[in-house]
Amino acid sequence: MYCEIFYIASDNIFRKLKQINKYISELLREVDCVIIPGLGAFVANPESAAVDTRQHTFSPPYKDIGFNKNINRNDGLLADRIAEGEQISFEQANANIRAFVKDCIQRLQSGEQIIFDGIGALSVDSARNIQFKPDESTNFLSDSFGLDSFHSP
């Protein structure tokens, strides 16, 4: 799962974006909060299975993904995962995250949308608030792995 972004400033930033997207996705399967220091946090809220009696559909349990810009202190979780996965130092992983966040903030302020593939999209509304639109095609709840919604006649 990789991230798309409209207008790529450099291959280096794009590589960092793909790298960060991959590790955020992995972490969302394991924990309920993944902080991107200086930007905000993806927060996963477990939801129960659902039955729609009008449309006769059954949906498995899932994690509803949201974004909270106020949770932005570095807990080290994302940097640690990146450092381990990329075999780089913790400090270099944090430097990559800082460069990524700086680029994201500039893009958001200029009205661009940032898409985290399989997670959702960040944008800024007319009041200059960060908005998040989740990608509902991915179920981050490991207990529901392989389960899809289905229709009953």
mmCIF file of N, CA and C in Angstrom, residues 29-114:
data_model
loop_
_atom_site.group_PDB
_atom_site.id
_atom_site.type_symbol
_atom_site.label_atom_id
_atom_site.label_comp_id
_atom_site.label_asym_id
_atom_site.label_seq_id
_atom_site.Cartn_x
_atom_site.Cartn_y
_atom_site.Cartn_z
ATOM 1 N N ARG A 29 -2.938 -1.792 11.865
ATOM 2 C CA ARG A 29 -3.435 -3.163 12.066
ATOM 3 C C ARG A 29 -3.117 -3.653 13.481
ATOM 4 N N GLU A 30 -2.117 -3.040 14.109
ATOM 5 C CA GLU A 30 -1.658 -3.504 15.417
ATOM 6 C C GLU A 30 -2.114 -2.633 16.587
ATOM 7 N N VAL A 31 -2.206 -1.324 16.364
ATOM 8 C CA VAL A 31 -2.530 -0.387 17.444
ATOM 9 C C VAL A 31 -3.671 0.528 17.003
ATOM 10 N N ASP A 32 -4.210 1.273 17.963
ATOM 11 C CA ASP A 32 -5.359 2.134 17.659
ATOM 12 C C ASP A 32 -5.005 3.592 17.423
ATOM 13 N N CYS A 33 -3.725 3.949 17.515
ATOM 14 C CA CYS A 33 -3.334 5.343 17.301
ATOM 15 C C CYS A 33 -1.922 5.387 16.732
ATOM 16 N N VAL A 34 -1.779 5.996 15.561
ATOM 17 C CA VAL A 34 -0.471 6.162 14.935
ATOM 18 C C VAL A 34 -0.242 7.652 14.747
ATOM 19 N N ILE A 35 0.758 8.170 15.462
ATOM 20 C CA ILE A 35 1.045 9.601 15.451
ATOM 21 C C ILE A 35 2.098 9.924 14.390
ATOM 22 N N ILE A 36 1.781 10.934 13.583
ATOM 23 C CA ILE A 36 2.773 11.526 12.693
ATOM 24 C C ILE A 36 3.186 12.820 13.398
ATOM 25 N N PRO A 37 4.334 12.810 14.075
ATOM 26 C CA PRO A 37 4.729 13.955 14.903
ATOM 27 C C PRO A 37 4.701 15.277 14.131
ATOM 28 N N GLY A 38 4.016 16.256 14.714
ATOM 29 C CA GLY A 38 3.925 17.569 14.100
ATOM 30 C C GLY A 38 2.771 17.728 13.137
ATOM 31 N N LEU A 39 2.099 16.638 12.785
ATOM 32 C CA LEU A 39 0.983 16.692 11.843
ATOM 33 C C LEU A 39 -0.329 16.275 12.496
ATOM 34 N N GLY A 40 -0.328 15.134 13.150
ATOM 35 C CA GLY A 40 -1.537 14.616 13.780
ATOM 36 C C GLY A 40 -1.478 13.109 13.875
ATOM 37 N N ALA A 41 -2.600 12.501 14.228
ATOM 38 C CA ALA A 41 -2.635 11.059 14.438
ATOM 39 C C ALA A 41 -3.811 10.415 13.728
ATOM 40 N N PHE A 42 -3.548 9.254 13.167
ATOM 41 C CA PHE A 42 -4.623 8.412 12.673
ATOM 42 C C PHE A 42 -5.111 7.609 13.871
ATOM 43 N N VAL A 43 -6.399 7.683 14.136
ATOM 44 C CA VAL A 43 -6.984 7.023 15.293
ATOM 45 C C VAL A 43 -7.985 5.988 14.783
ATOM 46 N N ALA A 44 -7.838 4.757 15.273
ATOM 47 C CA ALA A 44 -8.708 3.664 14.858
ATOM 48 C C ALA A 44 -9.685 3.326 15.980
ATOM 49 N N ASN A 45 -10.955 3.349 15.655
ATOM 50 C CA ASN A 45 -12.002 3.002 16.615
ATOM 51 C C ASN A 45 -12.683 1.719 16.159
ATOM 52 N N PRO A 46 -12.603 0.657 16.966
ATOM 53 C CA PRO A 46 -13.247 -0.608 16.583
ATOM 54 C C PRO A 46 -14.771 -0.451 16.490
ATOM 55 N N GLU A 47 -15.335 -1.011 15.445
ATOM 56 C CA GLU A 47 -16.785 -0.998 15.229
ATOM 57 C C GLU A 47 -17.273 -2.435 15.111
ATOM 58 N N SER A 48 -18.468 -2.698 15.602
ATOM 59 C CA SER A 48 -19.054 -4.038 15.577
ATOM 60 C C SER A 48 -19.534 -4.402 14.179
ATOM 61 N N ALA A 49 -19.768 -5.691 14.007
ATOM 62 C CA ALA A 49 -20.383 -6.164 12.768
ATOM 63 C C ALA A 49 -21.758 -5.519 12.650
ATOM 64 N N ALA A 50 -22.233 -5.372 11.425
ATOM 65 C CA ALA A 50 -23.516 -4.697 11.219
ATOM 66 C C ALA A 50 -24.387 -5.471 10.232
ATOM 67 N N VAL A 51 -25.692 -5.348 10.457
ATOM 68 C CA VAL A 51 -26.690 -5.941 9.565
ATOM 69 C C VAL A 51 -27.594 -4.813 9.087
ATOM 70 N N ASP A 52 -27.735 -4.694 7.779
ATOM 71 C CA ASP A 52 -28.659 -3.720 7.194
ATOM 72 C C ASP A 52 -29.875 -4.513 6.731
ATOM 73 N N THR A 53 -30.964 -4.441 7.501
ATOM 74 C CA THR A 53 -32.153 -5.247 7.206
ATOM 75 C C THR A 53 -32.883 -4.778 5.951
ATOM 76 N N ARG A 54 -32.740 -3.523 5.587
ATOM 77 C CA ARG A 54 -33.409 -3.026 4.363
ATOM 78 C C ARG A 54 -32.709 -3.508 3.104
ATOM 79 N N GLN A 55 -31.369 -3.499 3.136
ATOM 80 C CA GLN A 55 -30.622 -3.916 1.948
ATOM 81 C C GLN A 55 -30.141 -5.365 2.046
ATOM 82 N N HIS A 56 -30.429 -6.013 3.174
ATOM 83 C CA HIS A 56 -30.060 -7.415 3.398
ATOM 84 C C HIS A 56 -28.557 -7.639 3.252
ATOM 85 N N THR A 57 -27.773 -6.756 3.863
ATOM 86 C CA THR A 57 -26.321 -6.906 3.817
ATOM 87 C C THR A 57 -25.772 -7.109 5.221
ATOM 88 N N PHE A 58 -24.704 -7.849 5.273
ATOM 89 C CA PHE A 58 -23.982 -8.128 6.505
ATOM 90 C C PHE A 58 -22.556 -7.612 6.340
ATOM 91 N N SER A 59 -22.067 -6.855 7.317
ATOM 92 C CA SER A 59 -20.712 -6.305 7.259
ATOM 93 C C SER A 59 -19.929 -6.780 8.468
ATOM 94 N N PRO A 60 -18.670 -7.190 8.275
ATOM 95 C CA PRO A 60 -17.856 -7.663 9.398
ATOM 96 C C PRO A 60 -17.420 -6.503 10.295
ATOM 97 N N PRO A 61 -16.924 -6.806 11.492
ATOM 98 C CA PRO A 61 -16.374 -5.760 12.344
ATOM 99 C C PRO A 61 -15.197 -5.093 11.615
ATOM 100 N N TYR A 62 -14.916 -3.852 11.973
ATOM 101 C CA TYR A 62 -13.834 -3.114 11.319
ATOM 102 C C TYR A 62 -13.319 -2.019 12.241
ATOM 103 N N LYS A 63 -12.220 -1.394 11.837
ATOM 104 C CA LYS A 63 -11.696 -0.227 12.539
ATOM 105 C C LYS A 63 -12.075 1.003 11.722
ATOM 106 N N ASP A 64 -12.808 1.919 12.347
ATOM 107 C CA ASP A 64 -13.157 3.187 11.724
ATOM 108 C C ASP A 64 -11.962 4.125 11.927
ATOM 109 N N ILE A 65 -11.378 4.615 10.840
ATOM 110 C CA ILE A 65 -10.177 5.432 10.918
ATOM 111 C C ILE A 65 -10.543 6.914 10.878
ATOM 112 N N GLY A 66 -10.009 7.661 11.824
ATOM 113 C CA GLY A 66 -10.179 9.106 11.869
ATOM 114 C C GLY A 66 -8.814 9.770 11.955
ATOM 115 N N PHE A 67 -8.809 11.087 11.937
ATOM 116 C CA PHE A 67 -7.557 11.837 12.053
ATOM 117 C C PHE A 67 -7.754 12.943 13.070
ATOM 118 N N ASN A 68 -6.805 13.072 14.000
ATOM 119 C CA ASN A 68 -6.870 14.106 15.028
ATOM 120 C C ASN A 68 -5.587 14.926 14.979
ATOM 121 N N LYS A 69 -5.702 16.190 14.541
ATOM 122 C CA LYS A 69 -4.518 17.050 14.417
ATOM 123 C C LYS A 69 -3.938 17.438 15.774
ATOM 124 N N ASN A 70 -4.710 17.292 16.842
ATOM 125 C CA ASN A 70 -4.250 17.682 18.173
ATOM 126 C C ASN A 70 -3.362 16.637 18.850
ATOM 127 N N ILE A 71 -3.359 15.438 18.321
ATOM 128 C CA ILE A 71 -2.469 14.395 18.841
ATOM 129 C C ILE A 71 -1.252 14.392 17.925
ATOM 130 N N ASN A 72 -0.226 15.125 18.310
ATOM 131 C CA ASN A 72 0.909 15.261 17.394
ATOM 132 C C ASN A 72 2.277 15.206 18.068
ATOM 133 N N ARG A 73 2.315 14.823 19.341
ATOM 134 C CA ARG A 73 3.608 14.668 20.025
ATOM 135 C C ARG A 73 4.231 13.331 19.649
ATOM 136 N N ASN A 74 5.522 13.343 19.475
ATOM 137 C CA ASN A 74 6.237 12.152 19.039
ATOM 138 C C ASN A 74 6.290 11.099 20.147
ATOM 139 N N ASP A 75 5.631 9.977 19.915
ATOM 140 C CA ASP A 75 5.713 8.862 20.867
ATOM 141 C C ASP A 75 6.777 7.852 20.441
ATOM 142 N N GLY A 76 7.399 8.073 19.290
ATOM 143 C CA GLY A 76 8.480 7.217 18.822
ATOM 144 C C GLY A 76 8.037 5.965 18.097
ATOM 145 N N LEU A 77 6.763 5.657 18.117
ATOM 146 C CA LEU A 77 6.272 4.410 17.524
ATOM 147 C C LEU A 77 6.526 4.345 16.020
ATOM 148 N N LEU A 78 6.128 5.381 15.297
ATOM 149 C CA LEU A 78 6.308 5.391 13.844
ATOM 150 C C LEU A 78 7.795 5.417 13.485
ATOM 151 N N ALA A 79 8.566 6.250 14.150
ATOM 152 C CA ALA A 79 10.003 6.336 13.866
ATOM 153 C C ALA A 79 10.700 5.006 14.157
ATOM 154 N N ASP A 80 10.309 4.351 15.232
ATOM 155 C CA ASP A 80 10.900 3.060 15.570
ATOM 156 C C ASP A 80 10.600 2.022 14.492
ATOM 157 N N ARG A 81 9.358 2.000 14.021
ATOM 158 C CA ARG A 81 8.980 1.040 12.971
ATOM 159 C C ARG A 81 9.742 1.321 11.681
ATOM 160 N N ILE A 82 9.859 2.597 11.313
ATOM 161 C CA ILE A 82 10.588 2.959 10.100
ATOM 162 C C ILE A 82 12.065 2.600 10.247
ATOM 163 N N ALA A 83 12.659 2.925 11.383
ATOM 164 C CA ALA A 83 14.077 2.621 11.614
ATOM 165 C C ALA A 83 14.342 1.123 11.486
ATOM 166 N N GLU A 84 13.462 0.336 12.083
ATOM 167 C CA GLU A 84 13.625 -1.118 12.018
ATOM 168 C C GLU A 84 13.439 -1.641 10.599
ATOM 169 N N GLY A 85 12.395 -1.191 9.945
ATOM 170 C CA GLY A 85 12.082 -1.689 8.607
ATOM 171 C C GLY A 85 13.059 -1.246 7.531
ATOM 172 N N GLU A 86 13.588 -0.045 7.664
ATOM 173 C CA GLU A 86 14.506 0.500 6.656
ATOM 174 C C GLU A 86 15.973 0.319 7.043
ATOM 175 N N GLN A 87 16.202 -0.238 8.234
ATOM 176 C CA GLN A 87 17.549 -0.440 8.772
ATOM 177 C C GLN A 87 18.336 0.869 8.768
ATOM 178 N N ILE A 88 17.692 1.893 9.349
ATOM 179 C CA ILE A 88 18.326 3.192 9.531
ATOM 180 C C ILE A 88 18.238 3.540 11.014
ATOM 181 N N SER A 89 18.929 4.579 11.414
ATOM 182 C CA SER A 89 18.890 4.964 12.820
ATOM 183 C C SER A 89 17.534 5.585 13.157
ATOM 184 N N PHE A 90 17.227 5.564 14.444
ATOM 185 C CA PHE A 90 16.010 6.191 14.943
ATOM 186 C C PHE A 90 16.021 7.678 14.611
ATOM 187 N N GLU A 91 17.192 8.310 14.724
ATOM 188 C CA GLU A 91 17.334 9.734 14.427
ATOM 189 C C GLU A 91 17.057 10.011 12.954
ATOM 190 N N GLN A 92 17.566 9.148 12.070
ATOM 191 C CA GLN A 92 17.324 9.339 10.631
ATOM 192 C C GLN A 92 15.849 9.133 10.303
ATOM 193 N N ALA A 93 15.217 8.176 10.956
ATOM 194 C CA ALA A 93 13.781 7.961 10.746
ATOM 195 C C ALA A 93 13.000 9.206 11.161
ATOM 196 N N ASN A 94 13.366 9.796 12.301
ATOM 197 C CA ASN A 94 12.707 11.031 12.736
ATOM 198 C C ASN A 94 12.963 12.171 11.765
ATOM 199 N N ALA A 95 14.164 12.246 11.217
ATOM 200 C CA ALA A 95 14.477 13.280 10.226
ATOM 201 C C ALA A 95 13.617 13.097 8.978
ATOM 202 N N ASN A 96 13.430 11.859 8.545
ATOM 203 C CA ASN A 96 12.561 11.584 7.389
ATOM 204 C C ASN A 96 11.127 12.018 7.681
ATOM 205 N N ILE A 97 10.655 11.731 8.883
ATOM 206 C CA ILE A 97 9.292 12.123 9.266
ATOM 207 C C ILE A 97 9.166 13.640 9.288
ATOM 208 N N ARG A 98 10.158 14.322 9.861
ATOM 209 C CA ARG A 98 10.113 15.795 9.903
ATOM 210 C C ARG A 98 10.063 16.387 8.501
ATOM 211 N N ALA A 99 10.868 15.861 7.579
ATOM 212 C CA ALA A 99 10.863 16.358 6.201
ATOM 213 C C ALA A 99 9.509 16.096 5.549
ATOM 214 N N PHE A 100 8.959 14.934 5.817
ATOM 215 C CA PHE A 100 7.648 14.580 5.283
ATOM 216 C C PHE A 100 6.573 15.526 5.811
ATOM 217 N N VAL A 101 6.588 15.785 7.115
ATOM 218 C CA VAL A 101 5.592 16.669 7.746
ATOM 219 C C VAL A 101 5.719 18.088 7.207
ATOM 220 N N LYS A 102 6.935 18.574 7.082
ATOM 221 C CA LYS A 102 7.152 19.922 6.540
ATOM 222 C C LYS A 102 6.551 20.030 5.139
ATOM 223 N N ASP A 103 6.797 19.025 4.318
ATOM 224 C CA ASP A 103 6.259 19.024 2.959
ATOM 225 C C ASP A 103 4.735 18.929 2.978
ATOM 226 N N CYS A 104 4.197 18.086 3.840
ATOM 227 C CA CYS A 104 2.733 17.944 3.944
ATOM 228 C C CYS A 104 2.078 19.263 4.337
ATOM 229 N N ILE A 105 2.630 19.923 5.341
ATOM 230 C CA ILE A 105 2.048 21.190 5.800
ATOM 231 C C ILE A 105 2.066 22.225 4.689
ATOM 232 N N GLN A 106 3.176 22.311 3.953
ATOM 233 C CA GLN A 106 3.258 23.254 2.832
ATOM 234 C C GLN A 106 2.204 22.933 1.771
ATOM 235 N N ARG A 107 2.051 21.672 1.458
ATOM 236 C CA ARG A 107 1.084 21.260 0.431
ATOM 237 C C ARG A 107 -0.355 21.524 0.890
ATOM 238 N N LEU A 108 -0.631 21.203 2.144
ATOM 239 C CA LEU A 108 -1.975 21.450 2.666
ATOM 240 C C LEU A 108 -2.286 22.938 2.669
ATOM 241 N N GLN A 109 -1.323 23.760 3.072
ATOM 242 C CA GLN A 109 -1.534 25.201 3.104
ATOM 243 C C GLN A 109 -1.746 25.786 1.710
ATOM 244 N N SER A 110 -1.201 25.123 0.706
ATOM 245 C CA SER A 110 -1.386 25.609 -0.660
ATOM 246 C C SER A 110 -2.640 25.011 -1.310
ATOM 247 N N GLY A 111 -3.420 24.268 -0.518
ATOM 248 C CA GLY A 111 -4.688 23.733 -1.015
ATOM 249 C C GLY A 111 -4.618 22.366 -1.651
ATOM 250 N N GLU A 112 -3.480 21.728 -1.582
ATOM 251 C CA GLU A 112 -3.351 20.389 -2.163
ATOM 252 C C GLU A 112 -3.921 19.335 -1.217
ATOM 253 N N GLN A 113 -4.247 18.195 -1.778
ATOM 254 C CA GLN A 113 -4.763 17.064 -1.018
ATOM 255 C C GLN A 113 -3.669 16.008 -0.935
ATOM 256 N N ILE A 114 -3.546 15.385 0.226
ATOM 257 C CA ILE A 114 -2.565 14.313 0.409
ATOM 258 C C ILE A 114 -3.342 13.022 0.606
#
